[in-house]
GROMACS .gro file of C-alpha atoms in nm:
model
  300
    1UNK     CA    1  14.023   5.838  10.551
    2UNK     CA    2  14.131   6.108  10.321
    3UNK     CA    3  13.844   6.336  10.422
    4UNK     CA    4  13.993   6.304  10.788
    5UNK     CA    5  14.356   6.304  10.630
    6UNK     CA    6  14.266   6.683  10.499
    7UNK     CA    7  14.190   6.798  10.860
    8UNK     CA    8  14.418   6.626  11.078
    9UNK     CA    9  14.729   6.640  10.940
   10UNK     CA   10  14.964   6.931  10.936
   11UNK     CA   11  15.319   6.879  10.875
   12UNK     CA   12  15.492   6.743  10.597
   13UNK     CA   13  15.609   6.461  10.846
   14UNK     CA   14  15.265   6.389  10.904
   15UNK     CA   15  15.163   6.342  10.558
   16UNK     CA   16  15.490   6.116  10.463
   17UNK     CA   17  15.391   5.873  10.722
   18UNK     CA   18  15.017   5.886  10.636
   19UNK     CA   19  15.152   5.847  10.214
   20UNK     CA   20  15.378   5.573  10.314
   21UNK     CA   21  15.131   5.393  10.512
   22UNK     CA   22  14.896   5.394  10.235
   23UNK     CA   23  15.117   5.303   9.981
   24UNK     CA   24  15.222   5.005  10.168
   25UNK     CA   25  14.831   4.924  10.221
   26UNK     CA   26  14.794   4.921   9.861
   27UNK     CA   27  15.039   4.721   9.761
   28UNK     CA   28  15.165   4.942   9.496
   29UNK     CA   29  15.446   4.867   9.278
   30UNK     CA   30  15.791   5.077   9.230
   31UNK     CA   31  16.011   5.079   8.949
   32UNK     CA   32  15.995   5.424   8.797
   33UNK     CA   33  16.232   5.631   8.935
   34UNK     CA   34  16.186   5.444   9.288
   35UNK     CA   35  16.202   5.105   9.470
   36UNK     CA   36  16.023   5.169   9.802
   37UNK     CA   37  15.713   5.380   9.944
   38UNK     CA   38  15.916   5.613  10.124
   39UNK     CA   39  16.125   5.724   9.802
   40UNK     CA   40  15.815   5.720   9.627
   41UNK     CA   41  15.639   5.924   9.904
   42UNK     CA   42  15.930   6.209   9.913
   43UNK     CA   43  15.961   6.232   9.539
   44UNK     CA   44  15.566   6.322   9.505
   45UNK     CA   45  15.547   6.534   9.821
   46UNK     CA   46  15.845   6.775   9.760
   47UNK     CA   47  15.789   6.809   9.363
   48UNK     CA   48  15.401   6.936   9.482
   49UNK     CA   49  15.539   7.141   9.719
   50UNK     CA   50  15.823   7.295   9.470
   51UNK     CA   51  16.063   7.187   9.686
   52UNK     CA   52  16.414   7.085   9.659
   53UNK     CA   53  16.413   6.662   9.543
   54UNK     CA   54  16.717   6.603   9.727
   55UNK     CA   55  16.611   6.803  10.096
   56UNK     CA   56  16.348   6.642  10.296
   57UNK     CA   57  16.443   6.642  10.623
   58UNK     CA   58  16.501   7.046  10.677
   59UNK     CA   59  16.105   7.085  10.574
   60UNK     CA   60  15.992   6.797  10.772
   61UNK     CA   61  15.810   6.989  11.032
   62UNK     CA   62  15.675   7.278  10.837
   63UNK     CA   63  15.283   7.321  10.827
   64UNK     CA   64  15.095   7.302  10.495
   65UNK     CA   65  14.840   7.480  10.374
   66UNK     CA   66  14.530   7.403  10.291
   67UNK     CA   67  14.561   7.413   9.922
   68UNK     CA   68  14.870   7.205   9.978
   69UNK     CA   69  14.762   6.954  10.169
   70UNK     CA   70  14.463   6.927   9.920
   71UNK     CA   71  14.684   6.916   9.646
   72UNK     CA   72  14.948   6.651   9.852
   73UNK     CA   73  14.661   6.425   9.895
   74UNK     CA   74  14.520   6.416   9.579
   75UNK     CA   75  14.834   6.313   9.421
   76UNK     CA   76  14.867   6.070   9.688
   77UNK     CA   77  14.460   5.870   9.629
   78UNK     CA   78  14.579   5.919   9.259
   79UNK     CA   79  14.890   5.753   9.286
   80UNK     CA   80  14.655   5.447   9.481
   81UNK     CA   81  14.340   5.445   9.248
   82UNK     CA   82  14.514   5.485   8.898
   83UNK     CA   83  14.822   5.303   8.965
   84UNK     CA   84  14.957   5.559   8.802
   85UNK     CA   85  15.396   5.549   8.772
   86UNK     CA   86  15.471   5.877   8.994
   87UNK     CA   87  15.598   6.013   8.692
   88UNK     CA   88  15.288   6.054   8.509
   89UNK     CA   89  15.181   6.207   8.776
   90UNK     CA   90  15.410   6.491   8.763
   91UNK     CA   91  15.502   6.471   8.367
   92UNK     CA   92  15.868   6.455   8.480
   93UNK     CA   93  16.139   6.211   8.467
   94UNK     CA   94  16.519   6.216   8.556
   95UNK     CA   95  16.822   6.045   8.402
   96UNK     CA   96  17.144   6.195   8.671
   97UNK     CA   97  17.097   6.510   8.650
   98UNK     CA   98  16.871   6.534   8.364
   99UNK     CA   99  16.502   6.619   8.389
  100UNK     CA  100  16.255   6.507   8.099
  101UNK     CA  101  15.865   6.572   8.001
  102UNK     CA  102  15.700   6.244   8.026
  103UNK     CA  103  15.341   6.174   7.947
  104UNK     CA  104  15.129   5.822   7.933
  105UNK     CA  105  15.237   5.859   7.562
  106UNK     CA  106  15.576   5.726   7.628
  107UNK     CA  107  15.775   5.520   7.868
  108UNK     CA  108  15.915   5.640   8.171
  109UNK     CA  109  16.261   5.679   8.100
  110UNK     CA  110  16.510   5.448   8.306
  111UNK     CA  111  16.799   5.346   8.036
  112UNK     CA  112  17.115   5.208   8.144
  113UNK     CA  113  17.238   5.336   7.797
  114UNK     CA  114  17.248   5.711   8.075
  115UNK     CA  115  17.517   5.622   8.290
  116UNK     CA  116  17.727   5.539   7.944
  117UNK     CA  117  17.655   5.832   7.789
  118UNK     CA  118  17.735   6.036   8.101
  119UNK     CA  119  18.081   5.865   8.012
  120UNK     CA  120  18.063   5.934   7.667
  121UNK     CA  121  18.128   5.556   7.607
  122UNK     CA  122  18.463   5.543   7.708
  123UNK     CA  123  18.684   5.347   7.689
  124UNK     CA  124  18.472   5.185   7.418
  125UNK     CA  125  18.510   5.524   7.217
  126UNK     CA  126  18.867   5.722   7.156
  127UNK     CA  127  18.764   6.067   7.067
  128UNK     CA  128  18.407   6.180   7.139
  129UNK     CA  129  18.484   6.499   6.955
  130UNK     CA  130  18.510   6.290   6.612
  131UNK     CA  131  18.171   6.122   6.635
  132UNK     CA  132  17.952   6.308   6.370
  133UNK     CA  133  17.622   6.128   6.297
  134UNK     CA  134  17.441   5.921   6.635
  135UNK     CA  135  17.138   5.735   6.565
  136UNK     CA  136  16.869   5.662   6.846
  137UNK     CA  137  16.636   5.415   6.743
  138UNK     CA  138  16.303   5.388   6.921
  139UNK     CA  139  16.377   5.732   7.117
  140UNK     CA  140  16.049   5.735   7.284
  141UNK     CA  141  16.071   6.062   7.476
  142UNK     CA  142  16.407   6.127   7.332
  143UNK     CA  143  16.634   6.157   7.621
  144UNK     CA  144  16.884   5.942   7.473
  145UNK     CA  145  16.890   6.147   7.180
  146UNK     CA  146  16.950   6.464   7.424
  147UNK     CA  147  17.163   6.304   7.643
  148UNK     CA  148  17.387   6.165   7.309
  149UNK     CA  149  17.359   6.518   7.173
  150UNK     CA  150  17.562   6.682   7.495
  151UNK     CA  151  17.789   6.392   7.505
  152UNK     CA  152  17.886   6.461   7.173
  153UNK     CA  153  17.914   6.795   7.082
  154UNK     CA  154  18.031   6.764   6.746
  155UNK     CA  155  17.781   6.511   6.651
  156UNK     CA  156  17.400   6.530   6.488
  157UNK     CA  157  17.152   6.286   6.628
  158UNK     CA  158  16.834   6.121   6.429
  159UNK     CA  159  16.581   6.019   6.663
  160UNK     CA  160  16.345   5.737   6.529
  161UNK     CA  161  16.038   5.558   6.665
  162UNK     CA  162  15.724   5.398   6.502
  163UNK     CA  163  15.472   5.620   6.748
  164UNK     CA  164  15.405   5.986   6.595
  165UNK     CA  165  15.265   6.058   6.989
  166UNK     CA  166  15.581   5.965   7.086
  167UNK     CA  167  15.792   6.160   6.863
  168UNK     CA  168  15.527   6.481   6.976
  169UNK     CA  169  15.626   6.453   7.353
  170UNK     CA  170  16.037   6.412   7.215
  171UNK     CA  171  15.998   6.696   7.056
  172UNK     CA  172  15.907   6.876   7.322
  173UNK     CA  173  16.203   6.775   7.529
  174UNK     CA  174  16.410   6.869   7.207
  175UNK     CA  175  16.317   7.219   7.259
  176UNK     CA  176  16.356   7.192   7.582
  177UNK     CA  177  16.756   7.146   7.565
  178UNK     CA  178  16.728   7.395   7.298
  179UNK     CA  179  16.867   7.147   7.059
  180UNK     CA  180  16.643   7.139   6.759
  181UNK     CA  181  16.887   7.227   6.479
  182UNK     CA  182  17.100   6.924   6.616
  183UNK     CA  183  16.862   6.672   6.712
  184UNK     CA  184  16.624   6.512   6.411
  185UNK     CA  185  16.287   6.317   6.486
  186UNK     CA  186  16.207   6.068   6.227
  187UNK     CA  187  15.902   5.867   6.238
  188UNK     CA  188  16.008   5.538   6.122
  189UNK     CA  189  15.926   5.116   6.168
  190UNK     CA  190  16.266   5.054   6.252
  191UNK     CA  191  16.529   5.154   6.006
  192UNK     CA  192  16.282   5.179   5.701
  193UNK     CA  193  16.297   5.605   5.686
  194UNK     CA  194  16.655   5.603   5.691
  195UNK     CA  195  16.790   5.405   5.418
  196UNK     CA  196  17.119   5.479   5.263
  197UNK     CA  197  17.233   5.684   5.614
  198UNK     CA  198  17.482   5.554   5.808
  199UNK     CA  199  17.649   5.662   6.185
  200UNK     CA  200  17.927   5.663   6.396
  201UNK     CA  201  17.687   5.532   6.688
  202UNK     CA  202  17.371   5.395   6.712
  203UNK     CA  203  17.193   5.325   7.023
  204UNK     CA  204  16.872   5.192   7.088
  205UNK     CA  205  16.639   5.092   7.407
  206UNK     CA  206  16.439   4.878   7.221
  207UNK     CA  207  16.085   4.676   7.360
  208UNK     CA  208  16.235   4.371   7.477
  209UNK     CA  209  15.967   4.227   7.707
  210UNK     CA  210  15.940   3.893   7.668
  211UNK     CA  211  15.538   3.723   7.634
  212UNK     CA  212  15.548   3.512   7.947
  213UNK     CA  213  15.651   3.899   8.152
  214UNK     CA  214  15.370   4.073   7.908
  215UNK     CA  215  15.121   3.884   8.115
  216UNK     CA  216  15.215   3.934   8.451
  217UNK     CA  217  15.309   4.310   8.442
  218UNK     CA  218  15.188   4.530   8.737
  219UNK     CA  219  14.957   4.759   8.690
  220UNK     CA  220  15.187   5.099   8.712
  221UNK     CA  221  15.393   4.900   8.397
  222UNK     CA  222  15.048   4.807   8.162
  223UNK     CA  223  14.998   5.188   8.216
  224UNK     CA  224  15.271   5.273   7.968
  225UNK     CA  225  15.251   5.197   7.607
  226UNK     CA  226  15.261   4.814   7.488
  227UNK     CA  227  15.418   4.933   7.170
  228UNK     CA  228  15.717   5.035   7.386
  229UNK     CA  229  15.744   4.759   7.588
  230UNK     CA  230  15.638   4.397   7.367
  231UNK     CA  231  15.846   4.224   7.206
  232UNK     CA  232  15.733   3.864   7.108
  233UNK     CA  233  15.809   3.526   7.312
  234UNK     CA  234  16.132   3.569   7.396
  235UNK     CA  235  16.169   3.968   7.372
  236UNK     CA  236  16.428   3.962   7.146
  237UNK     CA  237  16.188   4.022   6.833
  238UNK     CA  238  16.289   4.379   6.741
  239UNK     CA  239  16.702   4.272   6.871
  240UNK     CA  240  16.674   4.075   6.616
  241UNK     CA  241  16.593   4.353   6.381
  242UNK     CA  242  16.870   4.565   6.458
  243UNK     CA  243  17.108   4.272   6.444
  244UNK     CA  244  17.006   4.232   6.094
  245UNK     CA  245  16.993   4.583   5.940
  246UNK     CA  246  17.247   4.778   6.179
  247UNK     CA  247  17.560   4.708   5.979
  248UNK     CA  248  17.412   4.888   5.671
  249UNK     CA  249  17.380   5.155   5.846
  250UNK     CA  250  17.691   5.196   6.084
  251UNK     CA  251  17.999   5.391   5.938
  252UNK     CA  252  18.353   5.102   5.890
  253UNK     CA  253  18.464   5.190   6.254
  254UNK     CA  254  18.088   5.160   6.360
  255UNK     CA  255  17.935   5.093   6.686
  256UNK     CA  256  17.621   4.935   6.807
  257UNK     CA  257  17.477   5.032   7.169
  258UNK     CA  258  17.192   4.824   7.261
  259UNK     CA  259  17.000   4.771   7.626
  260UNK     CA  260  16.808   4.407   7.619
  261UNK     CA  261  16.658   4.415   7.984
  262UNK     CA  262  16.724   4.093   8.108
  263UNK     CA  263  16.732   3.876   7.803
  264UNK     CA  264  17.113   3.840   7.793
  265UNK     CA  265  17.088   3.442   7.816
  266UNK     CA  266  16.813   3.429   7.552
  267UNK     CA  267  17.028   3.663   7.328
  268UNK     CA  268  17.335   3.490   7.344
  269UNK     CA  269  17.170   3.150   7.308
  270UNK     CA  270  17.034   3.256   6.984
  271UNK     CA  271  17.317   3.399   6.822
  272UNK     CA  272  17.605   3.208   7.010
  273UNK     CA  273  17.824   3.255   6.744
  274UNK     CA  274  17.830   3.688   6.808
  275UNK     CA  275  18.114   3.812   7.073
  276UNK     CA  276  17.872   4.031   7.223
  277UNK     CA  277  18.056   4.299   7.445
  278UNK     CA  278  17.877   4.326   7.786
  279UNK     CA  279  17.903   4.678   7.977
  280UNK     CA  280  17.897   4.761   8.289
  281UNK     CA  281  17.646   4.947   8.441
  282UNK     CA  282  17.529   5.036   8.784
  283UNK     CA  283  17.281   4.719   8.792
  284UNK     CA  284  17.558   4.505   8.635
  285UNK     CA  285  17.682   4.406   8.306
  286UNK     CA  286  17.395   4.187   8.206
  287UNK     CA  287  17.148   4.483   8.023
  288UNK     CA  288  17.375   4.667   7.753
  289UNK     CA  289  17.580   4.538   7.479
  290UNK     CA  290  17.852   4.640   7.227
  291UNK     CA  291  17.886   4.516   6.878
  292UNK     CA  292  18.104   4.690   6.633
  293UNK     CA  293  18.020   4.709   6.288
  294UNK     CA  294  18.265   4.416   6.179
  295UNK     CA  295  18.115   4.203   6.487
  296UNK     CA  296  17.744   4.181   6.379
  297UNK     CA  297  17.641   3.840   6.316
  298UNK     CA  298  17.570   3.767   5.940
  299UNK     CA  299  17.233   3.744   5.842
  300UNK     CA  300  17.093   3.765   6.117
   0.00000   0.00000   0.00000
């Protein structure tokens, strides 16, 4: 099929319809970046192409050549055979307006902790020139760190996972933004590197996959790393650590930023005593919460 694919079709109409029909043949799964074939199909065709993301339609009917529709298709049977998330595929990732390295040595990035940041936390947050230290805990690729870096311009970020390959591809994207005098990597299990510092903010897309989800991930999801995506039977295993340590480490007028996936029920059944602040987000207000310092739950 691909062997005729390479001769028959010309345009980049053609070869949407014959990526879209394949997709849907195999059943793939979306959830990086997209949430349907033909998103998916655009997104891979126009980045091989080096093409405008956001104009299809004016190139629908131009011809490719032969090294591009060799190249088209390949992504295309790799995007079937490997299951591969499209991003892997083309070692980029976008929060808005913001384009990141990504490799199979992170997570694709898909935070709602973006959209706040685009915001600067408001109203949550009265002067975003005042905020000096942000921490990002388990940064993975370190957008969040970047993207807390511009929102705060007066601020230094530390960036801290557990995964040294992680931290490599980070700081790669730190370089990127040009931001490597602002922006610190820390390889740490949690908080353990950074006793004794404290921060205005501290965010964190922790793992917060529950057990019974571990074992019925799709394949494009078990491509990314476990360690960024497991967290115990109810997911809430490393929550739990940040609940318990984050007050040592947050400045008196403190606050805590953290994404929990859909584990707000679990969360608030286990510590139903916390008045966790719920923020809204494009996909709702049931993935991020606010705590400041003064609201953590004791010993937790």
């Amino acid at each position: 099929m691909f062997d005729q694919a390479q001769e028959q079709l010309k345009t980049l109409r053609d070869f949407m319809r014959f990526a879209v029909s394949r997709f849907n043949e195999a059943d793939l799964y979306f959830g990086h970046g997209t949430d349907n074939a033909w998103d998916e199909a655009a997104y891979l065709l126009l980045h091989s192409l080096h093409l405008p993301l956001d104009r299809l339609e004016p190139f629908m009917d131009a011809r490719l050549t032969s090294a591009e529709r060799a190249t088209v298709l390949n992504l295309i049977r790799r995007r079937i055979d490997e299951r591969l998330p499209s991003s892997y595929l083309t070692n980029e990732a976008w929060l808005g307006d913001y384009r990141f390295y990504v490799d199979e040595r992170v997570i694709v990035p898909r935070s709602h902790i973006a959209e706040l940041l685009g915001d600067q936390l408001s109203p949550w947050l009265d002067d975003p020139w005042a905020v000096g230290r942000v921490l990002d805990l388990c940064t993975g690729s370190g957008c969040l760190a970047i993207l807390a870096a511009l929102a705060f311009p007066e601020a230094t970020v530390d960036a801290v996972d557990l995964s040294p390959d992680a931290l490599a591809v980070a700081r790669r994207n730190v370089s990127d933004y040009a931001l490597d005098s602002r922006v610190r990597l820390i390889q740490s299990d949690a908080f353990e590197s950074i006793d004794g510092q404290r921060y205005d903010i501290i965010i964190s897309n922790p793992p917060y996959v529950n057990a019974e989800s571990m074992a019925s991930l799709p394949q494009e999801y078990r491509r990314e790393p476990e360690l960024a995506l497991a967290s115990g039977d109810d997911g809430l295993d490393f929550t739990r650590v940040i609940l318990r340590e984050a007050a040592h480490h947050l400045t008196p007028n403190g606050i805590l930023v953290v994404e929990i996936g859909n584990n707000r029920e679990a969360l608030e059944h286990a510590f139903p005593d916390t008045a966790f602040t719920w923020l809204d987000t494009a996909a709702g207000d049931d993935f991020v919460f606010l705590l400041r310092r003064e609201d953590l739950p004791a010993g937790a």
